[in-house]
GROMACS .gro file of C-alpha atoms in nm:
model
  210
    1UNK     CA    1   2.999  -0.383 -12.826
    2UNK     CA    2   2.816  -0.366 -13.139
    3UNK     CA    3   2.816  -0.682 -13.377
    4UNK     CA    4   2.992  -0.480 -13.633
    5UNK     CA    5   3.280  -0.389 -13.358
    6UNK     CA    6   3.316  -0.783 -13.298
    7UNK     CA    7   3.337  -0.862 -13.653
    8UNK     CA    8   3.598  -0.623 -13.704
    9UNK     CA    9   3.799  -0.786 -13.451
   10UNK     CA   10   4.065  -1.011 -13.547
   11UNK     CA   11   3.997  -1.382 -13.533
   12UNK     CA   12   4.302  -1.443 -13.274
   13UNK     CA   13   4.139  -1.167 -13.055
   14UNK     CA   14   3.813  -1.353 -13.113
   15UNK     CA   15   3.934  -1.690 -12.972
   16UNK     CA   16   4.152  -1.545 -12.679
   17UNK     CA   17   3.838  -1.377 -12.563
   18UNK     CA   18   3.657  -1.716 -12.562
   19UNK     CA   19   3.928  -1.893 -12.414
   20UNK     CA   20   3.967  -1.642 -12.128
   21UNK     CA   21   3.589  -1.667 -12.068
   22UNK     CA   22   3.633  -2.043 -12.048
   23UNK     CA   23   3.910  -2.047 -11.775
   24UNK     CA   24   3.717  -1.806 -11.584
   25UNK     CA   25   3.449  -2.050 -11.574
   26UNK     CA   26   3.673  -2.345 -11.529
   27UNK     CA   27   3.858  -2.131 -11.242
   28UNK     CA   28   3.516  -2.083 -11.070
   29UNK     CA   29   3.444  -2.477 -11.059
   30UNK     CA   30   3.781  -2.560 -10.967
   31UNK     CA   31   3.769  -2.325 -10.652
   32UNK     CA   32   3.437  -2.484 -10.566
   33UNK     CA   33   3.600  -2.811 -10.604
   34UNK     CA   34   3.885  -2.754 -10.408
   35UNK     CA   35   3.691  -2.594 -10.100
   36UNK     CA   36   3.467  -2.927 -10.108
   37UNK     CA   37   3.797  -3.139 -10.092
   38UNK     CA   38   3.944  -2.897  -9.812
   39UNK     CA   39   3.636  -2.928  -9.579
   40UNK     CA   40   3.613  -3.296  -9.635
   41UNK     CA   41   3.976  -3.309  -9.528
   42UNK     CA   42   3.904  -3.087  -9.253
   43UNK     CA   43   3.649  -3.333  -9.129
   44UNK     CA   44   3.849  -3.624  -9.176
   45UNK     CA   45   4.124  -3.483  -8.981
   46UNK     CA   46   3.906  -3.369  -8.695
   47UNK     CA   47   3.767  -3.712  -8.686
   48UNK     CA   48   4.075  -3.861  -8.645
   49UNK     CA   49   4.217  -3.612  -8.394
   50UNK     CA   50   3.904  -3.729  -8.186
   51UNK     CA   51   3.956  -4.113  -8.236
   52UNK     CA   52   4.324  -4.017  -8.119
   53UNK     CA   53   4.235  -3.809  -7.821
   54UNK     CA   54   3.995  -4.082  -7.712
   55UNK     CA   55   4.241  -4.366  -7.748
   56UNK     CA   56   4.475  -4.180  -7.570
   57UNK     CA   57   4.213  -4.116  -7.269
   58UNK     CA   58   4.155  -4.491  -7.278
   59UNK     CA   59   4.517  -4.554  -7.250
   60UNK     CA   60   4.570  -4.305  -6.991
   61UNK     CA   61   4.272  -4.518  -6.768
   62UNK     CA   62   4.408  -4.843  -6.828
   63UNK     CA   63   4.764  -4.733  -6.766
   64UNK     CA   64   4.621  -4.592  -6.414
   65UNK     CA   65   4.418  -4.879  -6.341
   66UNK     CA   66   4.682  -5.123  -6.394
   67UNK     CA   67   4.923  -4.906  -6.175
   68UNK     CA   68   4.681  -4.940  -5.921
   69UNK     CA   69   4.616  -5.310  -5.915
   70UNK     CA   70   5.018  -5.335  -5.908
   71UNK     CA   71   5.018  -5.155  -5.607
   72UNK     CA   72   4.731  -5.330  -5.463
   73UNK     CA   73   4.759  -5.682  -5.541
   74UNK     CA   74   5.175  -5.713  -5.613
   75UNK     CA   75   5.209  -5.886  -5.265
   76UNK     CA   76   4.895  -6.097  -5.309
   77UNK     CA   77   5.094  -6.430  -5.386
   78UNK     CA   78   5.318  -6.346  -5.072
   79UNK     CA   79   5.066  -6.276  -4.860
   80UNK     CA   80   4.909  -6.609  -4.958
   81UNK     CA   81   5.179  -6.796  -4.850
   82UNK     CA   82   5.210  -6.615  -4.527
   83UNK     CA   83   4.880  -6.721  -4.442
   84UNK     CA   84   4.977  -7.067  -4.395
   85UNK     CA   85   5.262  -6.954  -4.161
   86UNK     CA   86   4.969  -6.774  -3.953
   87UNK     CA   87   4.767  -7.082  -3.977
   88UNK     CA   88   5.034  -7.298  -3.829
   89UNK     CA   89   5.095  -7.076  -3.549
   90UNK     CA   90   4.735  -7.044  -3.450
   91UNK     CA   91   4.743  -7.469  -3.458
   92UNK     CA   92   5.021  -7.472  -3.266
   93UNK     CA   93   4.864  -7.221  -3.018
   94UNK     CA   94   4.508  -7.412  -2.999
   95UNK     CA   95   4.700  -7.756  -2.979
   96UNK     CA   96   4.839  -7.629  -2.623
   97UNK     CA   97   4.620  -7.795  -2.353
   98UNK     CA   98   4.438  -7.575  -2.097
   99UNK     CA   99   4.590  -7.754  -1.798
  100UNK     CA  100   4.933  -7.662  -1.979
  101UNK     CA  101   4.830  -7.295  -2.019
  102UNK     CA  102   4.732  -7.274  -1.639
  103UNK     CA  103   5.039  -7.441  -1.522
  104UNK     CA  104   5.202  -7.117  -1.419
  105UNK     CA  105   5.532  -7.240  -1.575
  106UNK     CA  106   5.732  -6.906  -1.646
  107UNK     CA  107   5.936  -7.044  -1.968
  108UNK     CA  108   5.615  -7.214  -2.121
  109UNK     CA  109   5.377  -6.900  -2.076
  110UNK     CA  110   5.649  -6.683  -2.233
  111UNK     CA  111   5.678  -6.907  -2.502
  112UNK     CA  112   5.310  -6.914  -2.560
  113UNK     CA  113   5.308  -6.545  -2.553
  114UNK     CA  114   5.598  -6.494  -2.805
  115UNK     CA  115   5.407  -6.742  -3.050
  116UNK     CA  116   5.073  -6.535  -2.999
  117UNK     CA  117   5.240  -6.202  -3.046
  118UNK     CA  118   5.412  -6.341  -3.362
  119UNK     CA  119   5.109  -6.438  -3.497
  120UNK     CA  120   4.926  -6.081  -3.423
  121UNK     CA  121   5.221  -5.922  -3.572
  122UNK     CA  122   5.250  -6.096  -3.886
  123UNK     CA  123   4.851  -6.057  -3.934
  124UNK     CA  124   4.901  -5.665  -3.866
  125UNK     CA  125   5.189  -5.622  -4.106
  126UNK     CA  126   4.954  -5.825  -4.363
  127UNK     CA  127   4.648  -5.590  -4.317
  128UNK     CA  128   4.877  -5.280  -4.339
  129UNK     CA  129   4.960  -5.419  -4.694
  130UNK     CA  130   4.602  -5.441  -4.761
  131UNK     CA  131   4.499  -5.808  -4.613
  132UNK     CA  132   4.180  -5.815  -4.419
  133UNK     CA  133   4.041  -6.112  -4.252
  134UNK     CA  134   3.685  -6.242  -4.313
  135UNK     CA  135   3.538  -6.374  -4.022
  136UNK     CA  136   3.160  -6.361  -4.103
  137UNK     CA  137   2.989  -6.544  -3.809
  138UNK     CA  138   2.619  -6.409  -3.799
  139UNK     CA  139   2.666  -6.253  -4.186
  140UNK     CA  140   2.467  -6.395  -4.476
  141UNK     CA  141   2.650  -6.632  -4.674
  142UNK     CA  142   2.839  -6.493  -4.977
  143UNK     CA  143   2.970  -6.736  -5.226
  144UNK     CA  144   3.230  -6.473  -5.355
  145UNK     CA  145   3.399  -6.471  -5.022
  146UNK     CA  146   3.299  -6.774  -4.821
  147UNK     CA  147   3.297  -7.148  -4.877
  148UNK     CA  148   3.021  -7.372  -4.731
  149UNK     CA  149   3.178  -7.635  -4.540
  150UNK     CA  150   2.859  -7.786  -4.376
  151UNK     CA  151   2.494  -7.691  -4.287
  152UNK     CA  152   2.318  -7.657  -3.945
  153UNK     CA  153   1.949  -7.695  -3.910
  154UNK     CA  154   1.874  -7.384  -3.696
  155UNK     CA  155   1.509  -7.225  -3.743
  156UNK     CA  156   1.590  -6.951  -3.509
  157UNK     CA  157   1.802  -6.766  -3.753
  158UNK     CA  158   1.755  -6.661  -4.133
  159UNK     CA  159   1.856  -6.953  -4.387
  160UNK     CA  160   2.218  -6.914  -4.522
  161UNK     CA  161   2.316  -6.739  -4.241
  162UNK     CA  162   2.701  -6.840  -4.131
  163UNK     CA  163   2.669  -6.964  -3.797
  164UNK     CA  164   3.037  -7.116  -3.771
  165UNK     CA  165   3.382  -7.027  -3.903
  166UNK     CA  166   3.577  -7.356  -3.961
  167UNK     CA  167   3.847  -7.099  -4.106
  168UNK     CA  168   3.885  -6.746  -4.128
  169UNK     CA  169   3.943  -6.627  -4.494
  170UNK     CA  170   4.132  -6.328  -4.633
  171UNK     CA  171   4.083  -6.066  -4.910
  172UNK     CA  172   4.315  -5.806  -5.042
  173UNK     CA  173   4.142  -5.520  -5.226
  174UNK     CA  174   3.828  -5.670  -5.379
  175UNK     CA  175   3.990  -6.017  -5.432
  176UNK     CA  176   3.977  -6.319  -5.225
  177UNK     CA  177   4.297  -6.457  -5.126
  178UNK     CA  178   4.136  -6.724  -4.954
  179UNK     CA  179   3.730  -6.778  -4.884
  180UNK     CA  180   3.649  -6.845  -4.522
  181UNK     CA  181   3.528  -7.170  -4.456
  182UNK     CA  182   3.208  -7.182  -4.270
  183UNK     CA  183   2.887  -7.389  -4.160
  184UNK     CA  184   2.548  -7.227  -4.266
  185UNK     CA  185   2.206  -7.221  -4.090
  186UNK     CA  186   1.919  -7.396  -4.279
  187UNK     CA  187   1.566  -7.442  -4.181
  188UNK     CA  188   1.483  -7.043  -4.076
  189UNK     CA  189   1.304  -6.743  -4.268
  190UNK     CA  190   1.440  -6.618  -4.565
  191UNK     CA  191   1.639  -6.275  -4.545
  192UNK     CA  192   1.397  -6.026  -4.595
  193UNK     CA  193   1.361  -5.845  -4.943
  194UNK     CA  194   1.646  -6.079  -5.069
  195UNK     CA  195   1.655  -6.431  -5.257
  196UNK     CA  196   1.850  -6.694  -5.049
  197UNK     CA  197   2.199  -6.751  -5.171
  198UNK     CA  198   2.244  -7.135  -5.205
  199UNK     CA  199   2.560  -7.235  -5.072
  200UNK     CA  200   2.593  -7.542  -5.312
  201UNK     CA  201   2.733  -7.886  -5.235
  202UNK     CA  202   2.981  -7.950  -4.944
  203UNK     CA  203   3.340  -7.929  -5.037
  204UNK     CA  204   3.464  -8.252  -4.852
  205UNK     CA  205   3.838  -8.165  -4.998
  206UNK     CA  206   3.822  -7.867  -4.869
  207UNK     CA  207   3.663  -8.005  -4.535
  208UNK     CA  208   3.975  -8.229  -4.500
  209UNK     CA  209   4.203  -7.968  -4.563
  210UNK     CA  210   4.050  -7.753  -4.272
   0.00000   0.00000   0.00000
C-alpha cells in the first residue's frame, strides 16, 4: 500500500490496524507462554505419577512382607511357651534311672513310652509350624544361634567348635526362639579361611537355668 493510500485512510482505520497487529504479536507470545506452562505442568504430573507408583510398590512390598512375617511368626510366643513343656517332658525321661527302665515292669514301661511319644508329637507339631531344633554339636559356634556356657580345651578340633550341647535351641523362620546352650572347644587350629568367632564370657545365669 502506498504512502498516499495510507494517508488517505481515516485515523480510526489506522488505529484499528495497529491494534490488530499488536494483538497478533501478543497472541503469539501468549500461546508460547501457555505451551511452556502446559509442558511444565505435564512434567510435574508425570513426576507425581511416578512417585505415587513408587510409593504404591513400596507399600505392596511392605504389606507382602508383613503378611509373610505374620504367617511365619504368629505362633512364636506360643511355641516358646511350649518349649518349656517339652523340656520338662525330656527332664522327666532323663530322670528315670536305667535300672528302672530295665526292670521290665509293663506299666512303667508304658508310662515311659507315653511320655516319650508325647514329647516327640509336640516337637513334630512345632516343626510343622516352622519351628526347627538346633543341635549344633560339631558345628562352628554361631553367636546368632548359640550361647556359650563354657570352654573345653581340645587341640584336636578347630577352636570355637561346638563340642557339647547342654540344651538344644530352637528357631522359627530366620529368628531364634531360644539359643542352643553349648560348650565350645579352645586351643585347636582356626577354621580355614575364616576369622574365629569369640564365644564371649560364660553366661553364669543361663548355666544355672540349664
